[in-house]
Every structure is written in C-alpha cells, then in structure tokens.
Amino acid sequence: MKSKLFLIAFMLFSSFCIAQNVEISGQVNEAANGLPIPGVYVTVKDAELSTVTDIDGNFTIAVPSGATLVFKYLGFKDVERVVTSSETITISMEENAETLDEVVVIGYGSQKKRQVTGAVGVVNTENIQDLKPIKMEQALQGTVAGVNVTTQSGAPGAGLDIRIRGIASNGDAKPLVLIDGYIGELSDLNFDDVADITVLKDAQAAIYGTAGGNGVILVTTKKGRKNTKLSLSYNSYIGLSETTRKLPLLNATEYALLLNESYANGGQPLPFPDVSQLGAGTDWQDQIFDTGVPIISHSISATGGGDKVTYSISASNLDQDGIIGGSKSHFDRNTFRIGMTADLLDNLKLNTNIIYTDLNRQSFNENVLGSVLFNAINTPATYSPYDANGNFTVLPTGSADMPGSNLGNEIINPLAQIDNTFNDWDYKKFSGTFGLDYQIIEGLTATARIGFNTADTRERVFNKEVTYGGKVFDNVRSSVNQSSINDNDYTFDAFINYTKSFNDAHNFEVTLGNTIYKTFGEALYATGFDVPNNSWEFADISLTTGYLDAKTADSYKYDERRLSYFGRLQYDYKGKYLFSAMLRRDSSTRFGPNNRVAYFPSVSGGWIASDESFFPQKSDAITFLKLRASYGVLGNDRIGDNIYLGLLDGEATYVFNNSLVNGFAIGRLPNPDITWEEARKFNVGTDLRVWKDKIDITADYFIDKKKDLLIVNIPVSGILGTYGPGGQNPTANAGSVENRGFELGLTYREQIGDDFKFKVGYNVTFLKNEVTEVNNGTGFVEGGNFGLDTPATRMEVGKPLGYFYGYQTDGIFQNQEEVAAHPSQIALGAEAQPGDIRFVDVNGDGVIDTNDRTDIGDPIPDATMGFNLNFEYKGFDFSAYAFASLGNDMLRNYERTLTDVNRHRYVLDRWTGEGTSNTVPRVTTAATSNNVLSDYYVEDASYCRIQTVQLGYTINPDFTKKALITKLRFYVGVNNLYTFTKYKGFDPGASSGEPLSSGIDYGFYPVPRTYLFGVNVNF
C-alpha cells in the first residue's frame, strides 16, 4: 500500500514538474532589415539549457516557466526575454556598432576601434538608411566632425564638394575615395549598397601617401553572410519637391514707384507717371519654380550564402526632376552591383565587387551671370512672360520711349531661356575589384587585388538659332557641340599582413606591400554648324551642313602612372600602450625627373588609461579613457598633367613666302622642378566613455599645414614668349596654407523600459584657416568675380584662403557737411552725395581709392556642427538630422546694378532724407560709387538646416511572416525641411566648389524641400 501511495505521489510530482516547462519557438532576425540570423546562441540565464538558430534563424527550446532567454551573436547586442508560457516569438537583434570591439577599416587592413590611434569618423548603415541620401556625399554632412559637404547647386545630379578639416589647397581639395579598395566616386553609389563609410582625417591616412593629403574616405559595400538562405529586400520611395525659398522682390507697383524716385533723383523724367494700373505684375520666380516635382527611387537586393560562397546582388533606379525647367532639368541614375566571396581553398579566399553605373542628365546654365535664376531675379514685374501673340516676351536693352527698359544686353526672358536650352549628358561606368586572400601560415596573410574604373561620357549641346532682341545670348547661327570622353584607371595592390603575439603582452602587426596605379584616357570634341530645321531632333554633327574657316574639333589623350611601396608597424603592450608607424614611397609620372620620388612617413600612439591598475575599475563615471596623438606627412598629386613639360599648345602667326600662316607656339612655360603638394598633419585627441557607457565623447585638436601649393602664372620676362596667344606663365610650388581646429563629438544613448530607447548625437568643429605663403612676386593671387570682371577674392599671407577683397563701408552720408568732411571718393567713379555709401579711408591718406581695399569677409565658416536624434518605441521609429555653419560670409553677386532691373525688397528701407537710413543708400540714375565691391554686398551666411526628419512604422513580424515577409516598414519624411538664416539669397549652404571663389553667389539654384513616402520590404 505504501509503495502504491509513493508511486502516485511521484507521478503527481512529475506531472507538476512537466507542467512547469514551456516550449518556446520563433525566429531571430536583424532589426535593421528583418533578415534571419543563423547561428544565434540561445541560452537560459543561470541554467545549462541552450540551442542554436538554424539557417532560417528559427529555434525551438523547452524551458521552465519564468525563465530568461538570452540571445547572443557576434557583432550584435545581446537580447534577453522572459517567457512564462508556450509561445512563438520574434527576436530582433541590433548590430553592436557602438562597442569598442567594432572593427574600423584603416586602409590595407582593419583595427578594433579601441586600438585606433588616429582621428577616424564612421557613418554606419543606420545613419545612411535614416538619411537616404540622393548622393552618398550627403551622408557625411553633419554626421562626422571635421567634414563639411557643400552643394554646388540644388539641380538634379549637381555636384557636391567634401572638405575634411577645412580648405587646404587652392587647387583640387577633394579627398581620396576608396570603395572596397579601389579609387571611386561616392556619387556612383546607391545608398542601399553601402554598409559603412570611414573617414581618415589625420596621419592615419599617410599609408596612401601622395594621394591622401586632403583626407581619405573608405567605403565598404554590403556583403552576403555564410550559411544564410536567399533573402530579398525591396526599398522604394516617392517624393514631391518644391523650392525652400523665394527672394522677396518688388512687385510691379513697388518697382515703378522706386524707379520714379530713382529717375527723379537723377534729374530725369518719371518713367511711370501713372502707377495705378500696374498692380502686382508678374512674379517671375513663380513662373520658373515648379511645385510637386516628382522624385522616385527603387532598389532591390538579394543576399545569401552557403558554406563556401556568399553573394550580394542589387539594382537601383533614381529618377528626379528639377524644381526649375521641367524636363530641361532632369537626372536619372541606374546602378547594378554584384559582390561575392568564395572560399576556393581552406586558406584561399576570393573577394569581388562589381558596380555598373548609368547616369543621364539634362540641365541649363546656373550659378553664373545670365543664368535662369539671375534673369528671374532681375527682370521687372512690369513685364509679362508672353506677348499678345502668345510668344515669349522679348526684354528690351533700353529705350527712352519705354519705361523700365534699361535692362542692358544680358537680361533675357528666363522662360524663353529655358525653352531654348537643349542638352544631354550620358555617363556609363564599370568599376570594381577582384581580390585574393591567401593564408600562408597562421597569422600571415597575403592579399592581391586589382581595382578598376572604365567610364564613357557623351555630351550633346544644341545652340539654337535665336534672337532675344540684341542681347549677348543672341545666336545668329545654329550649331551643335558633341563630345566623347573615355576615362580609365586601374589599381593593383599586393601586400602581406603578419600578426604575432609574445607572452600574452606584446602584440605586433606588420603590413608590407606595393601599389601600381595607372590612369589613361582620351577625348574628342567637335562642333557642327547649321542644324537642319533649327531643331534638337536633328542636332547631330553628321546632319549639319555649315562650315567655318577656323578649327572646329579638338582632342586630348593622357596616360599617368604611379608606383608605390608602403609599410606599417602596429604594436600594443597588453592592449593599453598603442603604437603605429607608416612609411610610403611614391613615384609619379606627373612630375619630372627632379621630383619624381617622395617619401611619406607618419607615426601615432595611444594610451588606454582606463586599463591601468590605478584606474577605478568599478567606476560608473568613467568606463573608458584613451589618449592618442599622431603626426605625419602626406601628399596631393592632383595638379594637372605635364606641367613640367613644354608643349606647343599656344597659337602664333608666322610669315612664310610673304604670307601670314597660322601655326603653333609655346603654351605654358614648363617648370621641371614642379612637385606635389605636401600636407603635414598633427593631431592629439581623446576617446572617453562615461556614465555606464551611455555617453561617448571624442575630442581632437589638429594642425594641418599644406605647403608647396601650386601658384599659376608666375611673372616672367615677356622675352620668353608667354604673352602671345595661348601662352601662359609657368606654374610653381609657391604657396602654403594652415588649418587649425578643435573637434568635439558627443553621443548619448538610453533605454527606458523594454520598449523605448533613444540616441542623441552632437558634433562641432572650430576652424581657423590662414594662408602662410604666396611667393609669386605680388604676394597674392586673385580669384572670383564681382559683376562682370572685378576680382573679388584673394589668396594672401595672413588671411583666410579666398577672403573677399574690397572697400569697407561706414554707413550712409546723411548731409552735405558729412560729405565735405570726408575724404574724396571720386576715384571710385563719382563724387559722393548725401544718401551715398561712405567708404573707410583704410590707409589714412585722405583719399578713397584702390589702395583702401581691404579684408571685407571670409567664406570659410568659423564652426560647423551636426545634431541628430533617433528614437524607437515599439514598432515606431523617428529620426532627425540637422547641420549648422557659423561665421561664413557670402558675396551677393546676383543683383545686377543696371538702373531698371528689379530689386530686393530691402531697398524699401533706402535713404530718402537725413536720418531715414544708415544702411541702404539712395536710388538714383546719376553716377555713384555705390556699386563698387564693398562689404555692402557681403553678408553673414551662417545657417542651421534641418536636413532630414523621418517617421516610420514596422508592422509586427509575427503578422507579416505569414506572408513570407520578414520586415515591412512604412515611413514618411521630409528632406531639407527648413533653413534658419539671415542671408538674403536662395541658399547659404551653396558653394561654387572652387577654393578661391566658394562664397560668391551668382544666384544659386536652391536645394529643394522634398516630402517622401517610402516602404521597406524584406522577404
């Protein structure tokens, strides 16, 4: 009986124990894209139960009720989940991109973030997906301290310029861009193909020698993962664009009243005796700006892999119209990429990545005098777009019988200008890399890879036979310009990496290798005249019938090469004392025998103080502290071809047999001692983590000295023949520039409960730019233009590069007594009158003349900063990015100084009598000196721009996976939401891209505001 009772009790107890176990099944995927993760280690906290996810990320495990499941996978943050009953769950794991064990690409290798001794910035996949940049350069704006990205135009397909730690060259100041190891262009890429971007800002880039002087940007594209089944991802968005700003201009009535006042002040009859019927007139900006302009993007990718092979295949299309010009302003980009890795042998691995890019663009002239925006700004509102016959109104040059007709020979109807613009630009490019990694022995790996680019560019421009009423844009004969350009390059790298540790304390890594680089290509330009039917459809040289006596075709070929050897030693002691040294030897055909070879050394070191025994190990205040410093020499060889050689590319007329014969003569005088620009970079910095690793702080102080800058047109004796047609004085290494600055980056991340987490990032860069040498005989180099031909900027010792050079103002003359008491200004064009601008006698000689020109502004910002905010709550996600530029000036050059052009509304605050204004001069048709280049036309262009705001929602994967969808996310957003600025022009963030004229505004095409709706689907 007792045995039966015992058996019954045992069975009841066993049943009770079994009842306490629950069966949990589910899938583990990546939070970023919903793709399943195989091989995730699933354990029970404080127990020995465990399992691993299969190839589809699925798992099943029986655990006690109330147990805590822990999900672990290398490179991802651990996830914990308490379970109380049998259920099917979905676990989303986030990449652990913020840990100190994150691997950072540093050139010909990689390194853990905690061991990096240089100044390195990283933009990860999360940032890129938030920003969804149309061009990849935009992903760097505001996300990396020390990096400033400026747009040359808001037109579709327009170029962008990247400056790392200021403008250090008066020539090509662009950084070197490497995509998976080969030289490439960020604008060739679709953002969905990019895994991360690393920016090398200091001597860390010295391993690239003569190509790294302006900084280096390393791009890593997305790869497949081993033992992962095929996963498909489709991302798409549609957007509507509009202008962010219209300039406040005078309407027709305001314009007529102002013109009457101007003519009256000049002692002339009123052009508009009756203004009562004019009304508001034509808003020319409304005429040229379109609203609801579409942009559409599609991209699809497939990734996966087995035991030996991984693959990543993608294709994308971007179709964008411009907010000005309709179909005359359009950009289309198509890309196709395939990346693959294969384990050919146990110790031999193949890596390949191939990208095809196809670009097509239509555009019109912009950011110059005579551009569409320039004409829209300056055309008076009293004119209608069309005449009584429905044709485009022809704007007059000037007539005494027509009020408001003094518009000169430049300003034309902008709608007619758009209609008569015809061009097409096509660009097709193959690029990529093939590489082999061979592990010779443990710790020793040899790598060989070849990267290549081959691009074909074709352009066709039709110049229609057209008249605008006696303007400079009149074209009495139709013509078509066509060009065909082929550019190629390849890079072959061969190097070895050897790692070795001794006594668990001394850790070494040595890299030795060489690089062979060649770039070559050719181009053909030709012009045909008299296009049949004066029509774009027939605009092809093969169909033209006209001829010229002069040459109508041209061509060029080039072939430049570079041979390099490099070595790097990295050492650390117990992971806390860090040291790195590099040396690169470059030989380049861009330079003559005297300077063909150069050496570029660098050294850096670091100390992880938080690993020391004396450092409080259990402190929550400071959990990580690293100090670092670096110094190195780098170069820049992008100086143009054959400067050290003398070429017969000039023109001359000779007498043969008593006849004049056109021929060739010496062009630019050669300089056999020309050499590359040299950058000497010094950096000290610290990386700090505080408050339980919730706050990251990075701070750097840097000095970047660029010497041997190229100065063109060094004066020489005219007896050498350089002053003839096509001749040019020689170019020499005769300039130096220094950039000093401080960078600070802060990141704060927090999680509140299980559902809400957020991250806030902020970075700021303070910069001082100064020219330290201009050794060309005059002590300065002029650049840019104000009006038609007045040099506006200078490169001069002691001043920032490209500063504005003109007259300093001191208010407005209020009465004749003030005029009489002031030095004469007649040398500037006219004797001053009350209401005119008063200029400062800078040199104190009692006369206002050209010797009183001085520094009137600096286009380089004193500080730039970025701010970003990300948060997630259950299925919702929100992100916002902003960028600010402080202390940069801009020169307004879009306002024509002719009498009858339209004006900005600020002229309504003009001087009309004593005490009425001390900032805006009177209006008059009489001669004045008010239109000379002065700080009246220079203004503070500081701004803060909300770049991106995006709100998304991801549908619960437990619901979507029934339709085989691992992730379904919808989002809405706005790009370029708003810009806070006092600048009067269209866009304070625009730039010409030229170091010596970057801050001159000819009427920049504004970057549009775009409203987006998108979807991300993963299968």
Coordinates of N, CA and C in Angstrom, one line a residue, residues 808-955:
Q808 N 35.7 98.9 -47.4 CA 34.9 98.8 -46.2 C 34.0 100.0 -46.0
T809 N 32.8 99.8 -45.7 CA 31.8 100.9 -45.6 C 31.7 101.4 -44.1
D810 N 31.1 102.6 -44.0 CA 30.9 103.2 -42.7 C 29.6 104.0 -42.7
G811 N 28.6 103.3 -43.1 CA 27.2 103.9 -43.1 C 26.9 104.7 -44.4
I812 N 26.0 105.6 -44.2 CA 25.5 106.4 -45.3 C 25.7 107.9 -45.0
F813 N 26.1 108.7 -46.0 CA 26.2 110.1 -45.8 C 24.8 110.7 -45.6
Q814 N 24.7 111.4 -44.5 CA 23.3 112.0 -44.2 C 23.1 113.4 -44.7
N815 N 24.2 114.1 -44.9 CA 24.1 115.5 -45.3 C 25.3 115.9 -46.0
Q816 N 25.3 117.1 -46.6 CA 26.5 117.6 -47.4 C 27.6 117.9 -46.5
E817 N 27.4 118.3 -45.2 CA 28.5 118.5 -44.3 C 29.3 117.3 -44.1
E818 N 28.7 116.1 -43.9 CA 29.4 114.9 -43.8 C 30.2 114.6 -45.0
V819 N 29.6 114.8 -46.2 CA 30.4 114.6 -47.4 C 31.6 115.5 -47.5
A820 N 31.5 116.7 -47.1 CA 32.6 117.7 -47.2 C 33.7 117.3 -46.2
A821 N 33.3 116.7 -45.1 CA 34.3 116.4 -44.1 C 35.0 115.1 -44.3
H822 N 34.6 114.4 -45.3 CA 35.1 113.0 -45.6 C 36.1 113.1 -46.8
P823 N 37.1 112.2 -46.8 CA 38.0 112.2 -48.0 C 37.2 111.9 -49.3
S824 N 37.7 112.5 -50.3 CA 37.0 112.4 -51.6 C 36.9 110.9 -52.1
Q825 N 35.8 110.6 -52.7 CA 35.5 109.2 -53.2 C 35.4 109.3 -54.7
I826 N 35.8 110.4 -55.4 CA 35.6 110.5 -56.8 C 36.4 109.4 -57.6
A827 N 37.5 108.9 -57.0 CA 38.3 107.9 -57.7 C 37.6 106.6 -57.9
L828 N 36.5 106.4 -57.1 CA 35.7 105.2 -57.2 C 34.6 105.3 -58.3
G829 N 34.5 106.5 -59.0 CA 33.5 106.6 -60.0 C 32.7 107.9 -60.0
A830 N 32.5 108.5 -58.8 CA 31.7 109.7 -58.8 C 31.9 110.3 -57.4
E831 N 31.8 111.6 -57.4 CA 31.8 112.3 -56.1 C 30.6 112.0 -55.3
A832 N 30.8 111.8 -54.0 CA 29.7 111.4 -53.1 C 28.7 112.5 -52.9
Q833 N 27.4 112.0 -52.7 CA 26.3 112.9 -52.4 C 25.6 112.4 -51.1
P834 N 24.8 113.2 -50.4 CA 24.1 112.7 -49.3 C 23.2 111.5 -49.8
G835 N 23.2 110.4 -49.0 CA 22.5 109.2 -49.3 C 23.4 108.2 -50.0
D836 N 24.6 108.5 -50.3 CA 25.5 107.5 -50.8 C 26.3 106.8 -49.7
I837 N 26.9 105.7 -50.1 CA 27.7 104.9 -49.2 C 29.0 105.6 -48.8
R838 N 29.3 105.6 -47.5 CA 30.6 106.2 -47.1 C 31.6 105.1 -46.9
F839 N 32.7 105.2 -47.6 CA 33.8 104.2 -47.5 C 34.9 104.7 -46.6
V840 N 35.6 103.7 -46.0 CA 36.6 103.9 -45.0 C 37.9 104.2 -45.7
D841 N 38.6 105.2 -45.2 CA 39.9 105.6 -45.7 C 40.9 104.7 -44.9
V842 N 41.1 103.5 -45.4 CA 41.8 102.5 -44.6 C 43.3 102.9 -44.4
N843 N 43.9 103.4 -45.4 CA 45.4 103.7 -45.2 C 45.6 105.2 -44.7
G844 N 44.5 105.9 -44.5 CA 44.6 107.2 -43.9 C 45.3 108.3 -44.7
D845 N 45.3 108.1 -46.1 CA 46.0 109.1 -46.9 C 45.1 110.3 -47.3
G846 N 43.8 110.3 -46.9 CA 42.9 111.4 -47.2 C 42.2 111.3 -48.5
V847 N 42.4 110.1 -49.2 CA 41.7 109.9 -50.5 C 41.2 108.4 -50.4
I848 N 40.0 108.3 -51.0 CA 39.4 106.9 -51.1 C 39.7 106.4 -52.5
D849 N 40.6 105.4 -52.6 CA 40.9 104.9 -53.9 C 41.2 103.4 -53.8
T850 N 41.8 102.8 -54.8 CA 42.0 101.3 -54.8 C 43.0 100.9 -53.7
N851 N 43.8 101.8 -53.1 CA 44.7 101.5 -52.1 C 44.0 101.3 -50.7
D852 N 42.7 101.6 -50.7 CA 41.9 101.4 -49.5 C 41.1 100.1 -49.4
R853 N 41.3 99.3 -50.4 CA 40.7 97.9 -50.4 C 41.3 97.1 -49.3
T854 N 40.4 96.3 -48.7 CA 40.9 95.5 -47.5 C 40.1 94.2 -47.4
D855 N 40.3 93.5 -46.3 CA 39.5 92.3 -46.0 C 38.1 92.7 -45.6
I856 N 37.1 92.2 -46.4 CA 35.7 92.5 -46.1 C 34.9 91.3 -45.8
G857 N 35.5 90.1 -45.7 CA 34.7 88.9 -45.4 C 35.4 87.7 -45.6
D858 N 34.9 86.6 -45.0 CA 35.6 85.3 -45.0 C 34.5 84.2 -45.4
P859 N 34.7 83.5 -46.5 CA 33.7 82.5 -46.8 C 33.8 81.2 -46.0
I860 N 34.9 81.0 -45.3 CA 35.1 79.8 -44.5 C 34.5 79.9 -43.2
P861 N 33.6 78.9 -42.8 CA 32.9 79.0 -41.5 C 33.9 78.9 -40.3
D862 N 33.6 79.6 -39.3 CA 34.4 79.5 -38.0 C 34.1 78.2 -37.3
A863 N 32.8 77.7 -37.5 CA 32.4 76.5 -36.8 C 31.3 75.8 -37.6
T864 N 31.4 74.5 -37.6 CA 30.3 73.7 -38.2 C 29.9 72.7 -37.2
M865 N 28.6 72.3 -37.2 CA 28.1 71.3 -36.2 C 27.0 70.5 -36.8
G866 N 26.9 69.3 -36.2 CA 25.8 68.4 -36.6 C 25.0 68.0 -35.4
F867 N 23.8 67.7 -35.5 CA 22.9 67.2 -34.4 C 22.0 66.2 -35.0
N868 N 21.9 65.0 -34.3 CA 20.9 64.0 -34.8 C 20.2 63.4 -33.6
L869 N 19.0 62.9 -33.8 CA 18.2 62.4 -32.8 C 17.5 61.1 -33.4
N870 N 17.5 60.0 -32.7 CA 16.9 58.8 -33.1 C 16.2 58.2 -31.9
F871 N 14.9 57.8 -32.1 CA 14.3 57.0 -31.0 C 13.4 55.9 -31.6
E872 N 13.1 54.9 -30.8 CA 12.3 53.8 -31.2 C 11.3 53.5 -30.0
Y873 N 10.1 53.3 -30.4 CA 9.1 52.9 -29.4 C 8.2 51.9 -30.0
K874 N 8.3 50.6 -29.5 CA 7.6 49.5 -30.1 C 7.9 49.5 -31.6
G875 N 6.9 49.6 -32.4 CA 7.1 49.5 -33.9 C 7.5 50.8 -34.5
F876 N 7.4 51.9 -33.8 CA 7.7 53.2 -34.3 C 9.1 53.6 -34.3
D877 N 9.6 54.3 -35.2 CA 11.0 54.9 -35.2 C 10.9 56.3 -35.7
F878 N 11.8 57.1 -35.2 CA 11.8 58.5 -35.6 C 13.3 59.0 -35.6
S879 N 13.6 59.7 -36.6 CA 15.0 60.3 -36.7 C 15.0 61.7 -37.3
A880 N 15.9 62.5 -36.8 CA 16.0 63.9 -37.3 C 17.5 64.2 -37.3
Y881 N 17.9 64.9 -38.4 CA 19.3 65.3 -38.6 C 19.4 66.8 -38.9
A882 N 20.3 67.5 -38.3 CA 20.5 68.9 -38.6 C 21.9 69.2 -38.7
F883 N 22.2 70.3 -39.5 CA 23.6 70.8 -39.7 C 23.6 72.3 -39.6
A884 N 24.7 72.8 -39.0 CA 24.8 74.3 -38.9 C 26.2 74.7 -39.3
S885 N 26.3 75.9 -39.9 CA 27.5 76.5 -40.3 C 27.5 77.9 -39.8
L886 N 28.5 78.3 -39.0 CA 28.5 79.6 -38.4 C 29.8 80.4 -38.8
G887 N 29.5 81.7 -39.1 CA 30.7 82.6 -39.3 C 31.1 82.7 -40.7
N888 N 30.4 82.0 -41.7 CA 30.8 82.1 -43.1 C 30.1 83.2 -43.8
D889 N 30.8 84.0 -44.6 CA 30.2 85.1 -45.3 C 29.9 84.7 -46.8
M890 N 29.0 85.4 -47.4 CA 28.7 85.2 -48.8 C 28.6 86.6 -49.5
L891 N 29.1 86.6 -50.7 CA 29.1 87.8 -51.6 C 27.9 87.7 -52.5
R892 N 26.9 88.7 -52.4 CA 25.8 88.7 -53.3 C 26.2 89.2 -54.6
N893 N 26.2 88.4 -55.6 CA 26.6 88.8 -56.9 C 25.4 88.6 -57.9
Y894 N 24.2 88.3 -57.4 CA 23.1 88.0 -58.3 C 22.3 89.3 -58.5
E895 N 22.6 90.4 -57.9 CA 21.9 91.7 -58.1 C 22.6 92.5 -59.2
R896 N 22.0 92.7 -60.3 CA 22.6 93.5 -61.4 C 22.5 94.9 -61.0
T897 N 23.4 95.7 -61.3 CA 23.5 97.1 -60.9 C 22.9 98.1 -62.0
L898 N 22.3 97.5 -63.0 CA 21.7 98.4 -64.0 C 20.5 99.1 -63.4
T899 N 20.2 100.3 -64.0 CA 19.2 101.2 -63.4 C 17.8 100.6 -63.3
D900 N 17.4 99.9 -64.3 CA 16.0 99.5 -64.4 C 15.7 98.1 -64.0
V901 N 16.6 97.3 -63.5 CA 16.3 95.9 -63.1 C 15.5 95.9 -61.8
N902 N 14.9 94.8 -61.5 CA 14.1 94.6 -60.3 C 15.1 94.6 -59.1
R903 N 14.5 94.8 -57.9 CA 15.3 94.9 -56.7 C 14.7 94.0 -55.6
H904 N 15.6 93.7 -54.7 CA 15.2 93.0 -53.5 C 14.4 94.0 -52.6
R905 N 13.5 93.5 -51.8 CA 12.6 94.4 -51.0 C 13.4 95.2 -49.9
Y906 N 14.6 94.8 -49.6 CA 15.3 95.6 -48.6 C 15.5 97.0 -49.0
V907 N 15.5 97.3 -50.4 CA 15.7 98.6 -50.8 C 14.6 99.6 -50.4
L908 N 13.5 99.0 -50.0 CA 12.4 99.9 -49.5 C 12.8 100.6 -48.2
D909 N 13.9 100.1 -47.6 CA 14.4 100.8 -46.4 C 15.6 101.7 -46.8
R910 N 15.6 102.2 -48.0 CA 16.7 103.1 -48.5 C 16.7 104.4 -47.8
W911 N 17.7 105.1 -48.1 CA 17.9 106.5 -47.6 C 17.0 107.4 -48.5
T912 N 16.1 108.2 -47.9 CA 15.3 109.1 -48.6 C 15.4 110.5 -48.1
G913 N 16.3 110.7 -47.1 CA 16.5 112.0 -46.5 C 17.2 111.8 -45.2
E914 N 17.7 112.9 -44.6 CA 18.6 112.8 -43.5 C 17.9 112.0 -42.3
G915 N 18.6 111.0 -41.8 CA 18.1 110.2 -40.7 C 17.2 109.1 -41.1
T916 N 16.9 108.9 -42.4 CA 16.0 107.8 -42.8 C 16.6 106.4 -42.8
S917 N 17.9 106.4 -43.2 CA 18.6 105.1 -43.2 C 20.1 105.3 -43.1
N918 N 20.8 104.4 -42.4 CA 22.2 104.4 -42.4 C 22.8 103.1 -42.9
T919 N 21.9 102.3 -43.6 CA 22.4 101.0 -44.2 C 22.2 100.8 -45.6
V920 N 21.1 101.4 -46.2 CA 20.8 101.2 -47.6 C 20.8 102.6 -48.3
P921 N 21.7 102.7 -49.4 CA 21.8 104.0 -50.0 C 20.6 104.4 -50.8
R922 N 20.6 105.7 -51.2 CA 19.5 106.2 -52.1 C 19.5 105.5 -53.4
V923 N 18.4 105.7 -54.1 CA 18.4 105.2 -55.5 C 18.4 106.4 -56.4
T924 N 19.2 106.2 -57.5 CA 19.3 107.3 -58.5 C 19.9 106.8 -59.8
T925 N 19.5 107.5 -60.9 CA 20.1 107.2 -62.2 C 21.4 107.9 -62.4
A926 N 21.8 108.8 -61.5 CA 23.0 109.5 -61.6 C 24.2 108.6 -61.3
A927 N 25.4 109.0 -61.7 CA 26.6 108.2 -61.4 C 26.9 108.3 -59.9
T928 N 27.2 107.1 -59.3 CA 27.6 107.0 -57.9 C 28.7 105.9 -57.8
S929 N 29.3 105.8 -56.6 CA 30.2 104.8 -56.4 C 29.6 103.7 -55.5
N930 N 28.3 103.7 -55.4 CA 27.6 102.7 -54.5 C 27.7 101.3 -55.0
N931 N 28.1 101.1 -56.3 CA 28.1 99.7 -56.9 C 29.4 99.1 -56.9
V932 N 30.5 99.7 -56.3 CA 31.8 99.1 -56.3 C 31.7 97.9 -55.3
L933 N 32.7 97.0 -55.4 CA 32.7 95.9 -54.5 C 33.1 96.3 -53.1
S934 N 32.1 96.1 -52.2 CA 32.3 96.6 -50.8 C 31.6 95.6 -49.9
D935 N 31.8 95.8 -48.6 CA 31.1 94.9 -47.6 C 29.6 95.1 -47.6
Y936 N 29.1 96.1 -48.4 CA 27.6 96.3 -48.5 C 27.0 95.0 -49.2
Y937 N 27.8 94.4 -50.1 CA 27.3 93.2 -50.8 C 27.8 91.9 -50.1
V938 N 28.5 92.0 -49.0 CA 28.9 90.8 -48.3 C 28.1 90.7 -47.0
E939 N 27.5 89.5 -46.7 CA 26.7 89.4 -45.5 C 27.0 88.0 -44.9
D940 N 26.6 88.0 -43.6 CA 26.8 86.7 -42.8 C 25.8 85.7 -43.4
A941 N 26.4 84.6 -43.8 CA 25.6 83.5 -44.4 C 25.5 82.3 -43.4
S942 N 25.7 82.5 -42.1 CA 25.5 81.5 -41.1 C 24.1 80.9 -41.3
Y943 N 24.0 79.6 -41.0 CA 22.7 79.0 -41.1 C 22.6 77.7 -40.3
C944 N 21.4 77.3 -40.0 CA 21.2 76.0 -39.4 C 20.1 75.3 -40.2
R945 N 20.3 74.1 -40.7 CA 19.4 73.4 -41.6 C 18.9 72.1 -41.0
I946 N 17.6 72.0 -41.0 CA 17.1 70.7 -40.6 C 17.1 69.8 -41.9
Q947 N 18.0 68.9 -41.9 CA 18.3 68.1 -43.1 C 17.3 67.1 -43.4
T948 N 16.9 66.3 -42.4 CA 16.1 65.2 -42.6 C 15.2 64.9 -41.3
V949 N 13.9 64.7 -41.5 CA 13.0 64.3 -40.5 C 12.2 63.1 -41.0
Q950 N 12.2 62.0 -40.3 CA 11.6 60.8 -40.8 C 10.9 60.1 -39.7
L951 N 9.7 59.6 -39.9 CA 8.9 58.8 -39.0 C 8.5 57.5 -39.7
G952 N 8.8 56.4 -39.1 CA 8.5 55.1 -39.7 C 7.7 54.2 -38.7
Y953 N 7.1 53.2 -39.3 CA 6.4 52.2 -38.5 C 6.6 50.8 -39.1
T954 N 7.1 49.9 -38.3 CA 7.4 48.5 -38.8 C 6.3 47.6 -38.2
I955 N 5.6 46.9 -39.1 CA 4.5 46.0 -38.7 C 5.1 44.8 -38.0

